[in-house]
Short mmCIF file of C-alpha atoms in Angstrom, two decimals:
data_model
loop_
_atom_site.label_atom_id
_atom_site.label_comp_id
_atom_site.label_asym_id
_atom_site.label_seq_id
_atom_site.Cartn_x
_atom_site.Cartn_y
_atom_site.Cartn_z
CA MET A 1 0.00 0.00 0.00
CA VAL A 2 3.04 2.27 -0.18
CA ARG A 3 2.18 5.08 -2.56
CA ASN A 4 3.79 8.45 -2.82
CA ARG A 5 1.71 11.27 -4.09
CA ARG A 6 4.52 13.58 -3.07
CA ARG A 7 7.86 12.32 -1.73
CA MET A 8 8.43 13.39 1.85
CA PRO A 9 11.18 12.27 4.24
CA PRO A 10 9.76 9.17 5.96
CA ARG A 11 9.18 9.51 9.65
CA ARG A 12 7.02 8.02 12.34
CA CYS A 13 3.43 9.24 12.48
CA THR A 14 3.41 12.44 14.46
CA ALA A 15 0.71 14.74 15.69
CA SER A 16 1.12 18.34 16.69
CA MET A 17 -1.11 21.10 17.96
CA GLY A 18 -1.34 23.97 15.52
CA SER A 19 -1.46 26.54 18.31
CA SER A 20 1.61 28.60 17.55
CA ASN A 21 -0.36 31.79 17.98
CA GLY A 22 -1.02 31.08 21.62
CA SER A 23 -4.78 30.68 21.19
CA GLU A 24 -6.53 27.63 22.63
CA SER A 25 -6.12 24.54 20.43
CA ASP A 26 -8.93 22.30 19.18
CA ALA A 27 -9.22 19.03 17.25
CA SER A 28 -9.19 20.65 13.83
CA ASP A 29 -5.73 22.13 14.52
CA LEU A 30 -4.16 18.71 14.88
CA VAL A 31 -2.27 17.19 11.99
CA MET A 32 -0.96 13.68 11.48
CA ARG A 33 1.27 12.22 8.83
CA CYS A 34 -0.15 9.37 6.76
CA LEU A 35 2.04 6.25 6.89
CA SER A 36 1.14 5.45 3.28
CA CYS A 37 1.38 8.67 1.23
CA GLU A 38 3.46 10.46 3.90
CA GLU A 39 1.40 13.62 3.56
CA GLU A 40 -0.15 15.47 6.46
CA TYR A 41 -3.85 15.22 7.20
CA ASP A 42 -6.18 16.47 9.90
CA MET A 43 -8.60 14.47 12.00
CA ASP A 44 -11.54 14.90 9.64
CA ASP A 45 -9.55 13.06 6.98
CA SER A 46 -8.35 10.22 9.17
CA GLY A 47 -8.61 6.70 7.77
CA THR A 48 -7.27 3.74 9.69
CA CYS A 49 -5.31 2.94 12.80
CA ARG A 50 -1.69 1.85 12.60
CA GLU A 51 -2.49 -1.81 13.22
CA CYS A 52 -5.00 -1.99 10.37
CA TYR A 53 -2.55 -0.23 8.07
CA GLN A 54 0.09 -2.84 8.85
CA GLU A 55 -2.39 -5.69 8.46
CA ALA A 56 -3.55 -4.29 5.13
CA ASN A 57 0.05 -4.15 3.93
CA GLU A 58 0.59 -7.77 4.89
CA ALA A 59 -2.70 -8.80 3.24
CA GLU A 60 -1.67 -7.02 0.06
CA GLU A 61 1.69 -8.77 0.03
CA GLU A 62 -0.09 -12.09 0.49
CA LEU A 63 -2.40 -11.34 -2.47
CA ARG A 64 0.57 -10.39 -4.62
CA ARG A 65 2.32 -13.64 -3.71
CA GLU A 66 -0.82 -15.56 -4.67
CA ILE A 67 -0.92 -13.72 -8.01
CA GLU A 68 2.71 -14.61 -8.71
CA GLU A 69 2.03 -18.26 -7.93
CA LEU A 70 -1.03 -18.33 -10.14
CA LYS A 71 0.86 -16.66 -12.98
CA SER A 72 3.59 -19.25 -12.70
CA LYS A 73 0.94 -22.00 -12.76
CA VAL A 74 -0.69 -20.48 -15.86
CA SER A 75 2.70 -20.34 -17.53
CA PHE A 76 3.36 -24.00 -16.65
CA LEU A 77 -0.05 -25.16 -17.85
CA THR A 78 -0.02 -23.21 -21.11
CA LEU A 79 0.73 -25.46 -24.04
CA PRO A 80 2.64 -24.39 -27.13
CA TYR A 81 0.59 -23.66 -30.21
CA PRO A 82 0.18 -26.97 -32.07
CA ASN A 83 1.87 -25.75 -35.25
CA LEU A 84 5.08 -25.85 -33.30
CA ASN A 85 4.54 -29.46 -32.45
CA ALA A 86 2.55 -30.77 -35.38
CA SER A 87 4.31 -34.13 -35.53
CA THR A 88 2.27 -35.38 -32.56
CA ALA A 89 -1.05 -33.94 -33.78
CA ASP A 90 -3.81 -36.50 -34.28
CA ILE A 91 -6.55 -34.31 -35.75
CA ILE A 92 -6.78 -31.45 -38.24
CA LEU A 93 -9.20 -28.56 -38.40
CA VAL A 94 -10.16 -27.15 -41.79
CA PRO A 95 -11.89 -23.80 -42.43
CA VAL A 96 -13.84 -25.10 -45.45
CA ASP A 97 -14.97 -21.69 -46.71
CA ASP A 98 -11.47 -20.23 -46.87
CA SER A 99 -10.02 -21.49 -50.14
CA ASP A 100 -6.46 -20.35 -49.35
CA ALA A 101 -6.35 -22.02 -45.97
CA VAL A 102 -4.08 -24.83 -44.92
CA PRO A 103 -5.39 -27.33 -42.35
CA ILE A 104 -4.60 -26.61 -38.71
CA PRO A 105 -3.16 -29.50 -36.70
CA ALA A 106 -4.29 -30.13 -33.13
CA HIS A 107 -4.54 -32.80 -30.44
CA LYS A 108 -7.81 -34.64 -29.87
CA HIS A 109 -7.42 -34.93 -26.11
CA LEU A 110 -6.95 -31.20 -25.82
CA LEU A 111 -9.99 -30.32 -27.94
CA VAL A 112 -12.02 -32.84 -25.94
CA SER A 113 -10.97 -31.30 -22.64
CA ARG A 114 -11.77 -27.74 -23.75
CA SER A 115 -15.13 -28.17 -25.46
CA PRO A 116 -18.09 -30.46 -24.75
CA VAL A 117 -19.00 -30.20 -28.45
CA PHE A 118 -15.59 -31.50 -29.57
CA LYS A 119 -15.88 -34.11 -26.83
CA ALA A 120 -19.15 -35.45 -28.23
CA MET A 121 -17.73 -35.30 -31.75
CA LEU A 122 -14.48 -37.10 -31.00
CA GLU A 123 -15.49 -39.60 -28.34
CA ASN A 124 -18.49 -40.96 -30.21
CA ASP A 125 -18.31 -42.71 -33.54
CA MET A 126 -18.86 -39.64 -35.67
CA ALA A 127 -17.42 -38.73 -39.07
CA GLU A 128 -14.85 -36.39 -37.49
CA ARG A 129 -13.41 -39.14 -35.34
CA ARG A 130 -13.18 -41.60 -38.24
CA SER A 131 -11.67 -39.13 -40.68
CA GLY A 132 -9.40 -37.29 -38.22
CA THR A 133 -10.70 -34.03 -39.74
CA ILE A 134 -13.02 -31.39 -38.31
CA LYS A 135 -14.54 -29.15 -40.98
CA ILE A 136 -15.64 -25.73 -39.79
CA SER A 137 -17.71 -23.50 -42.04
CA ASP A 138 -18.24 -19.73 -42.19
CA ILE A 139 -14.90 -18.70 -40.75
CA SER A 140 -11.52 -17.63 -42.05
CA TYR A 141 -8.24 -19.36 -41.50
CA ASP A 142 -7.10 -16.51 -39.23
CA THR A 143 -10.11 -16.83 -36.95
CA LEU A 144 -9.81 -20.61 -36.74
CA SER A 145 -6.11 -20.32 -36.08
CA ALA A 146 -6.76 -17.82 -33.25
CA PHE A 147 -9.46 -20.15 -31.89
CA VAL A 148 -7.16 -23.18 -31.77
CA ASN A 149 -4.37 -21.07 -30.31
CA TYR A 150 -6.74 -19.95 -27.54
CA LEU A 151 -7.57 -23.55 -26.68
CA TYR A 152 -3.87 -24.17 -26.02
CA THR A 153 -2.87 -20.92 -24.40
CA ALA A 154 -6.00 -19.08 -23.10
CA GLU A 155 -4.71 -16.00 -24.92
CA ALA A 156 -5.68 -14.07 -28.05
CA SER A 157 -4.67 -10.73 -29.58
CA LEU A 158 -8.16 -9.33 -29.97
CA ASP A 159 -9.59 -6.53 -32.03
CA ASN A 160 -13.31 -5.88 -32.28
CA GLU A 161 -13.86 -8.19 -35.26
CA LEU A 162 -11.82 -11.07 -33.88
CA ALA A 163 -13.51 -10.76 -30.48
CA CYS A 164 -16.92 -11.13 -32.17
CA ASN A 165 -15.75 -14.03 -34.35
CA LEU A 166 -14.18 -15.89 -31.44
CA LEU A 167 -17.22 -15.27 -29.25
CA VAL A 168 -19.36 -16.92 -31.94
CA LEU A 169 -17.03 -19.94 -31.94
CA GLY A 170 -17.00 -19.93 -28.12
CA GLU A 171 -20.81 -20.15 -28.20
CA LYS A 172 -20.89 -22.79 -30.95
CA TYR A 173 -18.33 -25.07 -29.28
CA GLN A 174 -19.33 -24.16 -25.73
CA VAL A 175 -15.92 -22.85 -24.74
CA LYS A 176 -17.23 -20.72 -21.90
CA HIS A 177 -13.87 -19.28 -20.90
CA LEU A 178 -13.29 -17.92 -24.42
CA LYS A 179 -16.79 -16.49 -24.58
CA THR A 180 -16.30 -14.61 -21.30
CA TYR A 181 -12.86 -13.42 -22.46
CA CYS A 182 -14.32 -11.92 -25.66
CA GLU A 183 -17.34 -10.50 -23.87
CA LYS A 184 -15.07 -8.67 -21.41
CA TYR A 185 -13.07 -7.24 -24.29
CA LEU A 186 -16.21 -5.97 -26.04
CA ILE A 187 -17.53 -4.41 -22.83
CA ALA A 188 -14.18 -2.68 -22.21
CA LYS A 189 -14.20 -1.22 -25.73
CA MET A 190 -17.88 -0.24 -25.70
CA ASN A 191 -18.92 3.19 -26.90
CA TRP A 192 -22.01 4.81 -28.38
CA ASN A 193 -21.08 3.89 -31.96
CA LYS A 194 -20.90 0.22 -31.07
CA ALA A 195 -23.74 0.09 -28.54
CA ILE A 196 -26.61 -0.91 -30.85
CA SER A 197 -24.67 -3.48 -32.85
CA ASN A 198 -23.26 -4.93 -29.62
CA TYR A 199 -26.77 -5.05 -28.18
CA ALA A 200 -28.09 -7.03 -31.16
CA PHE A 201 -25.00 -9.27 -31.15
CA ALA A 202 -25.29 -9.94 -27.41
CA TYR A 203 -28.94 -10.92 -27.89
CA GLN A 204 -28.07 -13.31 -30.72
CA TYR A 205 -25.28 -15.06 -28.85
CA ASN A 206 -26.77 -15.02 -25.39
CA CYS A 207 -24.25 -12.71 -23.66
CA LYS A 208 -25.99 -11.29 -20.62
CA GLN A 209 -23.25 -8.97 -19.45
CA LEU A 210 -22.56 -7.50 -22.88
CA ARG A 211 -26.28 -7.05 -23.39
CA SER A 212 -26.80 -5.12 -20.19
CA ALA A 213 -23.63 -3.03 -20.76
CA SER A 214 -24.84 -2.09 -24.27
CA LEU A 215 -28.32 -1.30 -23.05
CA ALA A 216 -26.92 0.99 -20.36
CA VAL A 217 -25.02 2.99 -23.01
CA ILE A 218 -28.12 3.15 -25.23
CA LEU A 219 -30.33 4.36 -22.37
CA ASP A 220 -27.80 7.10 -21.60
CA ASN A 221 -28.06 8.33 -25.20
CA MET A 222 -31.77 8.04 -25.99
CA ASP A 223 -31.79 11.49 -27.60
CA LEU A 224 -29.35 10.15 -30.24
CA LEU A 225 -30.95 6.73 -30.71
CA THR A 226 -32.74 7.21 -34.03
CA GLN A 227 -29.67 8.88 -35.53
CA ASN A 228 -27.35 5.95 -34.76
CA GLU A 229 -26.40 4.30 -38.03
CA CYS A 230 -27.31 0.83 -36.72
CA TYR A 231 -30.77 1.87 -35.53
CA ALA A 232 -32.66 1.55 -38.82
CA GLU A 233 -31.06 -1.83 -39.45
CA LEU A 234 -32.11 -3.09 -36.04
CA VAL A 235 -35.68 -1.91 -36.64
CA ASP A 236 -35.65 -3.96 -39.85
CA THR A 237 -33.96 -7.07 -38.57
CA ASN A 238 -35.17 -7.30 -34.99
CA PRO A 239 -37.92 -4.80 -34.12
CA ARG A 240 -38.69 -6.66 -30.89
CA LEU A 241 -35.27 -5.65 -29.57
CA VAL A 242 -36.02 -2.03 -30.39
CA VAL A 243 -39.32 -2.33 -28.55
CA GLU A 244 -37.42 -3.68 -25.55
CA ILE A 245 -35.16 -0.62 -25.52
CA TYR A 246 -38.18 1.73 -25.45
CA GLU A 247 -39.97 -0.36 -22.85
CA THR A 248 -36.94 -0.35 -20.56
CA TYR A 249 -36.48 3.38 -21.01
CA ILE A 250 -40.11 4.20 -20.23
CA GLY A 251 -40.10 1.76 -17.31
CA LYS A 252 -37.07 3.53 -15.81
CA GLN A 253 -38.69 6.94 -16.32
CA LEU A 254 -41.85 5.83 -14.52
CA ASN A 255 -39.81 4.33 -11.69
CA THR A 256 -37.81 7.51 -11.29
CA ALA A 257 -40.98 9.61 -11.33
CA GLY A 258 -42.57 7.29 -8.75
CA ALA A 259 -39.62 7.81 -6.42
CA PHE A 260 -40.37 11.53 -6.03
CA MET B 1 -9.41 -4.20 3.86
CA VAL B 2 -12.58 -4.45 5.87
CA ARG B 3 -11.83 -6.46 8.97
CA ASN B 4 -13.65 -6.51 12.23
CA ARG B 5 -11.71 -7.29 15.32
CA ARG B 6 -14.79 -6.34 17.27
CA ARG B 7 -18.11 -5.47 15.62
CA MET B 8 -19.07 -1.89 16.29
CA PRO B 9 -21.89 0.12 14.74
CA PRO B 10 -20.42 1.66 11.58
CA ARG B 11 -20.15 5.42 11.57
CA ARG B 12 -18.09 8.10 9.94
CA CYS B 13 -14.67 8.74 11.43
CA THR B 14 -15.04 11.01 14.40
CA ALA B 15 -12.66 12.66 16.80
CA SER B 16 -13.46 13.93 20.22
CA MET B 17 -11.60 15.55 23.07
CA GLY B 18 -11.48 13.31 26.11
CA SER B 19 -11.79 16.22 28.48
CA SER B 20 -14.93 15.33 30.36
CA ASN B 21 -13.31 16.18 33.66
CA GLY B 22 -12.88 19.78 32.63
CA SER B 23 -9.06 19.73 32.66
CA GLU B 24 -7.16 21.13 29.70
CA SER B 25 -7.10 18.76 26.74
CA ASP B 26 -4.02 17.64 24.82
CA ALA B 27 -3.32 15.48 21.74
CA SER B 28 -3.21 12.21 23.65
CA ASP B 29 -6.81 12.71 24.77
CA LEU B 30 -8.09 12.70 21.20
CA VAL B 31 -9.63 9.56 19.85
CA MET B 32 -10.59 8.59 16.31
CA ARG B 33 -12.50 5.64 14.97
CA CYS B 34 -10.67 3.42 12.49
CA LEU B 35 -12.58 3.03 9.21
CA SER B 36 -11.35 -0.55 8.88
CA CYS B 37 -11.69 -2.27 12.28
CA GLU B 38 -14.11 0.38 13.60
CA GLU B 39 -12.31 0.56 16.95
CA GLU B 40 -11.15 3.76 18.59
CA TYR B 41 -7.51 4.77 18.52
CA ASP B 42 -5.51 7.76 19.65
CA MET B 43 -3.08 9.84 17.64
CA ASP B 44 -0.02 7.79 18.52
CA ASP B 45 -1.65 4.81 16.83
CA SER B 46 -2.78 6.58 13.68
CA GLY B 47 -2.11 4.87 10.36
CA THR B 48 -3.33 6.35 7.12
CA CYS B 49 -5.45 9.19 5.83
CA ARG B 50 -8.94 8.54 4.49
CA GLU B 51 -7.88 8.84 0.86
CA CYS B 52 -5.16 6.21 1.19
CA TYR B 53 -7.57 3.91 3.01
CA GLN B 54 -10.03 4.19 0.12
CA GLU B 55 -7.29 3.71 -2.47
CA ALA B 56 -6.02 0.65 -0.62
CA ASN B 57 -9.52 -0.82 -0.62
CA GLU B 58 -9.82 -0.31 -4.35
CA ALA B 59 -6.35 -1.77 -4.92
CA GLU B 60 -7.29 -4.83 -2.88
CA GLU B 61 -10.47 -5.33 -4.88
CA GLU B 62 -8.44 -5.08 -8.07
CA LEU B 63 -5.98 -7.73 -6.83
CA ARG B 64 -8.86 -10.03 -5.86
CA ARG B 65 -10.37 -9.65 -9.34
CA GLU B 66 -7.01 -10.51 -10.87
CA ILE B 67 -6.82 -13.61 -8.67
CA GLU B 68 -10.28 -14.73 -9.76
CA GLU B 69 -9.35 -14.29 -13.42
CA LEU B 70 -6.12 -16.22 -12.98
CA LYS B 71 -7.91 -19.02 -11.14
CA SER B 72 -10.41 -19.29 -13.95
CA LYS B 73 -7.53 -19.40 -16.45
CA VAL B 74 -5.80 -22.13 -14.46
CA SER B 75 -9.03 -24.10 -14.39
CA PHE B 76 -9.43 -23.71 -18.16
CA LEU B 77 -5.84 -24.70 -18.90
CA THR B 78 -5.78 -27.71 -16.58
CA LEU B 79 -6.08 -30.95 -18.51
CA PRO B 80 -7.80 -34.06 -17.24
CA TYR B 81 -5.59 -36.84 -15.97
CA PRO B 82 -4.70 -39.00 -19.00
CA ASN B 83 -6.22 -42.17 -17.57
CA LEU B 84 -9.58 -40.56 -18.18
CA ASN B 85 -8.75 -40.07 -21.79
CA ALA B 86 -6.41 -42.93 -22.58
CA SER B 87 -7.81 -43.62 -26.04
CA THR B 88 -5.93 -40.65 -27.46
CA ALA B 89 -2.67 -41.37 -25.60
CA ASP B 90 0.36 -41.88 -27.85
CA ILE B 91 2.99 -42.83 -25.27
CA ILE B 92 3.14 -44.96 -22.12
CA LEU B 93 5.28 -44.56 -19.02
CA VAL B 94 6.36 -47.67 -17.15
CA PRO B 95 7.81 -47.77 -13.62
CA VAL B 96 10.11 -50.70 -14.36
CA ASP B 97 11.00 -51.49 -10.73
CA ASP B 98 7.41 -51.80 -9.57
CA SER B 99 6.36 -55.32 -10.55
CA ASP B 100 2.67 -54.75 -9.84
CA ALA B 101 2.44 -51.60 -11.90
CA VAL B 102 0.37 -51.09 -15.00
CA PRO B 103 1.70 -48.70 -17.67
CA ILE B 104 0.54 -45.08 -17.46
CA PRO B 105 -0.77 -43.55 -20.69
CA ALA B 106 0.13 -39.99 -21.64
CA HIS B 107 0.41 -37.59 -24.58
CA LYS B 108 3.78 -36.93 -26.18
CA HIS B 109 3.10 -33.28 -26.96
CA LEU B 110 2.26 -32.62 -23.32
CA LEU B 111 5.37 -34.34 -21.95
CA VAL B 112 7.46 -32.45 -24.51
CA SER B 113 5.98 -29.11 -23.48
CA ARG B 114 6.53 -29.73 -19.75
CA SER B 115 10.05 -31.16 -19.68
CA PRO B 116 13.16 -30.45 -21.77
CA VAL B 117 14.32 -33.99 -20.98
CA PHE B 118 11.18 -35.56 -22.45
CA LYS B 119 11.49 -33.12 -25.33
CA ALA B 120 14.96 -34.35 -26.21
CA MET B 121 13.83 -37.95 -25.75
CA LEU B 122 10.72 -37.69 -27.91
CA GLU B 123 11.75 -35.26 -30.61
CA ASN B 124 15.02 -36.99 -31.46
CA ASP B 125 15.28 -40.48 -32.80
CA MET B 126 15.71 -42.20 -29.46
CA ALA B 127 14.48 -45.59 -28.28
CA GLU B 128 11.55 -44.03 -26.38
CA ARG B 129 10.22 -42.34 -29.48
CA ARG B 130 10.49 -45.49 -31.59
CA SER B 131 8.94 -47.78 -28.99
CA GLY B 132 6.31 -45.36 -27.64
CA THR B 133 7.39 -46.36 -24.14
CA ILE B 134 9.33 -44.45 -21.51
CA LYS B 135 10.85 -46.70 -18.83
CA ILE B 136 11.50 -45.03 -15.51
CA SER B 137 13.51 -46.82 -12.85
CA ASP B 138 13.70 -46.51 -9.07
CA ILE B 139 10.16 -45.26 -8.51
CA SER B 140 6.83 -46.74 -7.57
CA TYR B 141 3.67 -46.70 -9.63
CA ASP B 142 2.08 -44.25 -7.19
CA THR B 143 4.93 -41.75 -7.53
CA LEU B 144 4.98 -41.98 -11.32
CA SER B 145 1.22 -41.65 -11.43
CA ALA B 146 1.39 -38.51 -9.23
CA PHE B 147 4.18 -37.17 -11.45
CA VAL B 148 2.18 -37.60 -14.67
CA ASN B 149 -0.90 -36.18 -12.99
CA TYR B 150 1.10 -33.09 -12.02
CA LEU B 151 2.21 -32.57 -15.61
CA TYR B 152 -1.45 -32.31 -16.63
CA THR B 153 -2.89 -30.44 -13.68
CA ALA B 154 -0.07 -28.67 -11.76
CA GLU B 155 -1.51 -30.24 -8.60
CA ALA B 156 -0.47 -33.05 -6.24
CA SER B 157 -1.68 -34.28 -2.85
CA LEU B 158 1.68 -34.19 -1.13
CA ASP B 159 2.98 -35.79 2.01
CA ASN B 160 6.64 -35.61 3.01
CA GLU B 161 7.65 -38.76 1.14
CA LEU B 162 5.80 -37.91 -2.05
CA ALA B 163 7.17 -34.35 -1.99
CA CYS B 164 10.72 -35.76 -1.86
CA ASN B 165 10.02 -38.33 -4.56
CA LEU B 166 8.41 -35.81 -6.90
CA LEU B 167 11.19 -33.30 -6.28
CA VAL B 168 13.69 -35.95 -7.41
CA LEU B 169 11.66 -36.48 -10.60
CA GLY B 170 11.33 -32.71 -11.04
CA GLU B 171 15.13 -32.46 -10.92
CA LYS B 172 15.69 -35.47 -13.20
CA TYR B 173 13.22 -34.30 -15.88
CA GLN B 174 13.86 -30.59 -15.32
CA VAL B 175 10.26 -29.77 -14.43
CA LYS B 176 11.12 -26.62 -12.54
CA HIS B 177 7.56 -25.78 -11.53
CA LEU B 178 7.15 -29.16 -9.82
CA LYS B 179 10.48 -28.85 -8.08
CA THR B 180 9.55 -25.45 -6.65
CA TYR B 181 6.12 -26.77 -5.63
CA CYS B 182 7.68 -29.63 -3.64
CA GLU B 183 10.40 -27.43 -2.19
CA LYS B 184 7.77 -25.00 -0.86
CA TYR B 185 5.88 -27.89 0.72
CA LEU B 186 9.01 -29.20 2.46
CA ILE B 187 9.89 -25.72 3.74
CA ALA B 188 6.36 -25.22 5.08
CA LYS B 189 6.52 -28.54 6.94
CA MET B 190 10.06 -28.07 8.24
CA ASN B 191 10.84 -28.80 11.87
CA TRP B 192 13.86 -29.83 13.91
CA ASN B 193 13.32 -33.54 13.32
CA LYS B 194 13.43 -33.06 9.57
CA ALA B 195 16.06 -30.32 9.40
CA ILE B 196 19.18 -32.46 8.95
CA SER B 197 17.68 -34.90 6.46
CA ASN B 198 16.17 -31.98 4.52
CA TYR B 199 19.55 -30.26 4.56
CA ALA B 200 21.29 -33.28 3.06
CA PHE B 201 18.46 -33.81 0.58
CA ALA B 202 18.51 -30.16 -0.50
CA TYR B 203 22.26 -30.39 -1.09
CA GLN B 204 21.86 -33.55 -3.19
CA TYR B 205 19.10 -32.12 -5.41
CA ASN B 206 20.32 -28.57 -5.64
CA CYS B 207 17.46 -26.82 -3.79
CA LYS B 208 18.81 -23.51 -2.57
CA GLN B 209 15.75 -22.34 -0.64
CA LEU B 210 15.21 -25.64 1.14
CA ARG B 211 18.88 -25.77 1.98
CA SER B 212 18.96 -22.35 3.58
CA ALA B 213 15.66 -22.97 5.43
CA SER B 214 17.03 -26.24 6.85
CA LEU B 215 20.31 -24.64 7.81
CA ALA B 216 18.48 -21.85 9.65
CA VAL B 217 16.61 -24.42 11.76
CA ILE B 218 19.83 -26.33 12.46
CA LEU B 219 21.68 -23.17 13.53
CA ASP B 220 18.84 -22.34 15.92
CA ASN B 221 19.26 -25.75 17.58
CA MET B 222 23.02 -26.25 17.73
CA ASP B 223 22.84 -27.47 21.33
CA LEU B 224 20.76 -30.44 20.09
CA LEU B 225 22.71 -31.11 16.91
CA THR B 226 24.70 -34.20 17.91
CA GLN B 227 21.60 -35.79 19.46
CA ASN B 228 19.53 -35.53 16.25
CA GLU B 229 19.01 -39.03 14.92
CA CYS B 230 20.15 -38.01 11.42
CA TYR B 231 23.38 -36.44 12.62
CA ALA B 232 25.54 -39.58 12.86
CA GLU B 233 24.34 -40.70 9.45
CA LEU B 234 25.24 -37.36 7.89
CA VAL B 235 28.72 -37.51 9.46
CA ASP B 236 29.12 -40.94 7.81
CA THR B 237 27.66 -40.14 4.42
CA ASN B 238 28.61 -36.53 3.88
CA PRO B 239 31.01 -35.16 6.51
CA ARG B 240 31.72 -32.09 4.37
CA LEU B 241 28.14 -30.96 4.90
CA VAL B 242 28.58 -31.31 8.66
CA VAL B 243 31.74 -29.25 8.45
CA GLU B 244 29.78 -26.59 6.59
CA ILE B 245 27.22 -26.42 9.39
CA TYR B 246 29.95 -25.84 11.99
CA GLU B 247 31.76 -23.34 9.79
CA THR B 248 28.58 -21.34 9.25
CA TYR B 249 27.79 -21.43 12.98
CA ILE B 250 31.25 -20.26 14.03
CA GLY B 251 31.27 -17.63 11.28
CA LYS B 252 27.99 -16.22 12.58
CA GLN B 253 29.29 -16.22 16.17
CA LEU B 254 32.39 -14.29 15.15
CA ASN B 255 30.31 -11.80 13.16
CA THR B 256 27.98 -11.26 16.09
CA ALA B 257 30.93 -10.82 18.49
CA GLY B 258 32.57 -8.39 16.06
CA ALA B 259 29.41 -6.29 16.00
CA PHE B 260 29.79 -5.41 19.72
#
């Protein structure tokens, strides 16, 4: 918890009466020095006792140790991307709609452990198990490659498009961790321009958190709603969702009015 | 940082002069209420200002979020124990000195990613690669099984014996994460009865932290040294290590004497 808003010579917490003018002192004249930022403060701005400060420091150190251990565990458990180790691969994934694509090698046991859909596919007597090939439609080589890489490493270099594409794959193959990872990215990058498209996307792929984050941004900008370039499209493609926006907005207005 | 040594009704930090007897007040009469434990303290026991307390709370929440994310990542990256998924295994490990043992199935690409020794074995044209079998001597089925399990999950249910056995395998196959894991366990369970054997063990398997932790316990109990049941054995098997204990002890004594 050691922060330094302004560097001061460290010293033990001290308190002094500000009564240099000889007048009678009171509580507001007293100043103490914060053990964390080392700045002076008066009693109205007091925070914790010394013991709690020390305990909080120890607790923080303990949390940081736990983080280091977990990071080391993640690093140990992360597997290299299969391209690096293709000689042991026992399955290939093919993005059938990308004519330039080369097949992507992988390991059955890993796919099985990461996705219940791959598990059903590869542990039962299905075409994919017999042929050793999983054909995936409607995606590019780059997206599939990022998807497989994520299954090995739990990492991806996202932009908005890749986050959406991987979230779709996360939903399709029930890779919950990936779906949450992409959803968090989209929420972090949310703004008014993306709010309506994110709202429709979240509805389609069953992302509760993204949906409520988008709705919150939309409700904060109701005066701009009809001018948003995605609005007309949403009215065409999914008018029920537009109705839901208006219903929520009116419901909130009535609630707020009822509170006064 | 919210702890409660004793539950008190929460209220805003207050300060009051303890001058109920009418005498003149001074700083030591002033009491404040800690925002964390909610107990009263006087100025000599003051810790931090309010702003630092709030910042520390936010920082702690941030660390806890990071821990949750890392735990979820660890859970995603952890692979099931290969016995559960033996149909895709492409290598077996055999504890050759355990006559009752059954072979343990595993996946080459995983062994290769966890251990540079397995990597060399399985990526070059060595007997293990050709036969699909890795023979391991001098260990029991249970130890080998725990070892393979660790390579998939980064977890083991340790006792003292298993920690030593797995540390030996961690050293032999250069699985640094496992070695550190076992070393931490042995340090946490250290006591006087184990100190000498741990010291000799740490020397043999090149464990710096375990070695210095054992030595610290030995130096704190020099009056009991020759009575420890492992002492005579260490004098027989590795007298140089015993010499090192005495040298360190005398060196510390001279340093302490020199300081006065």
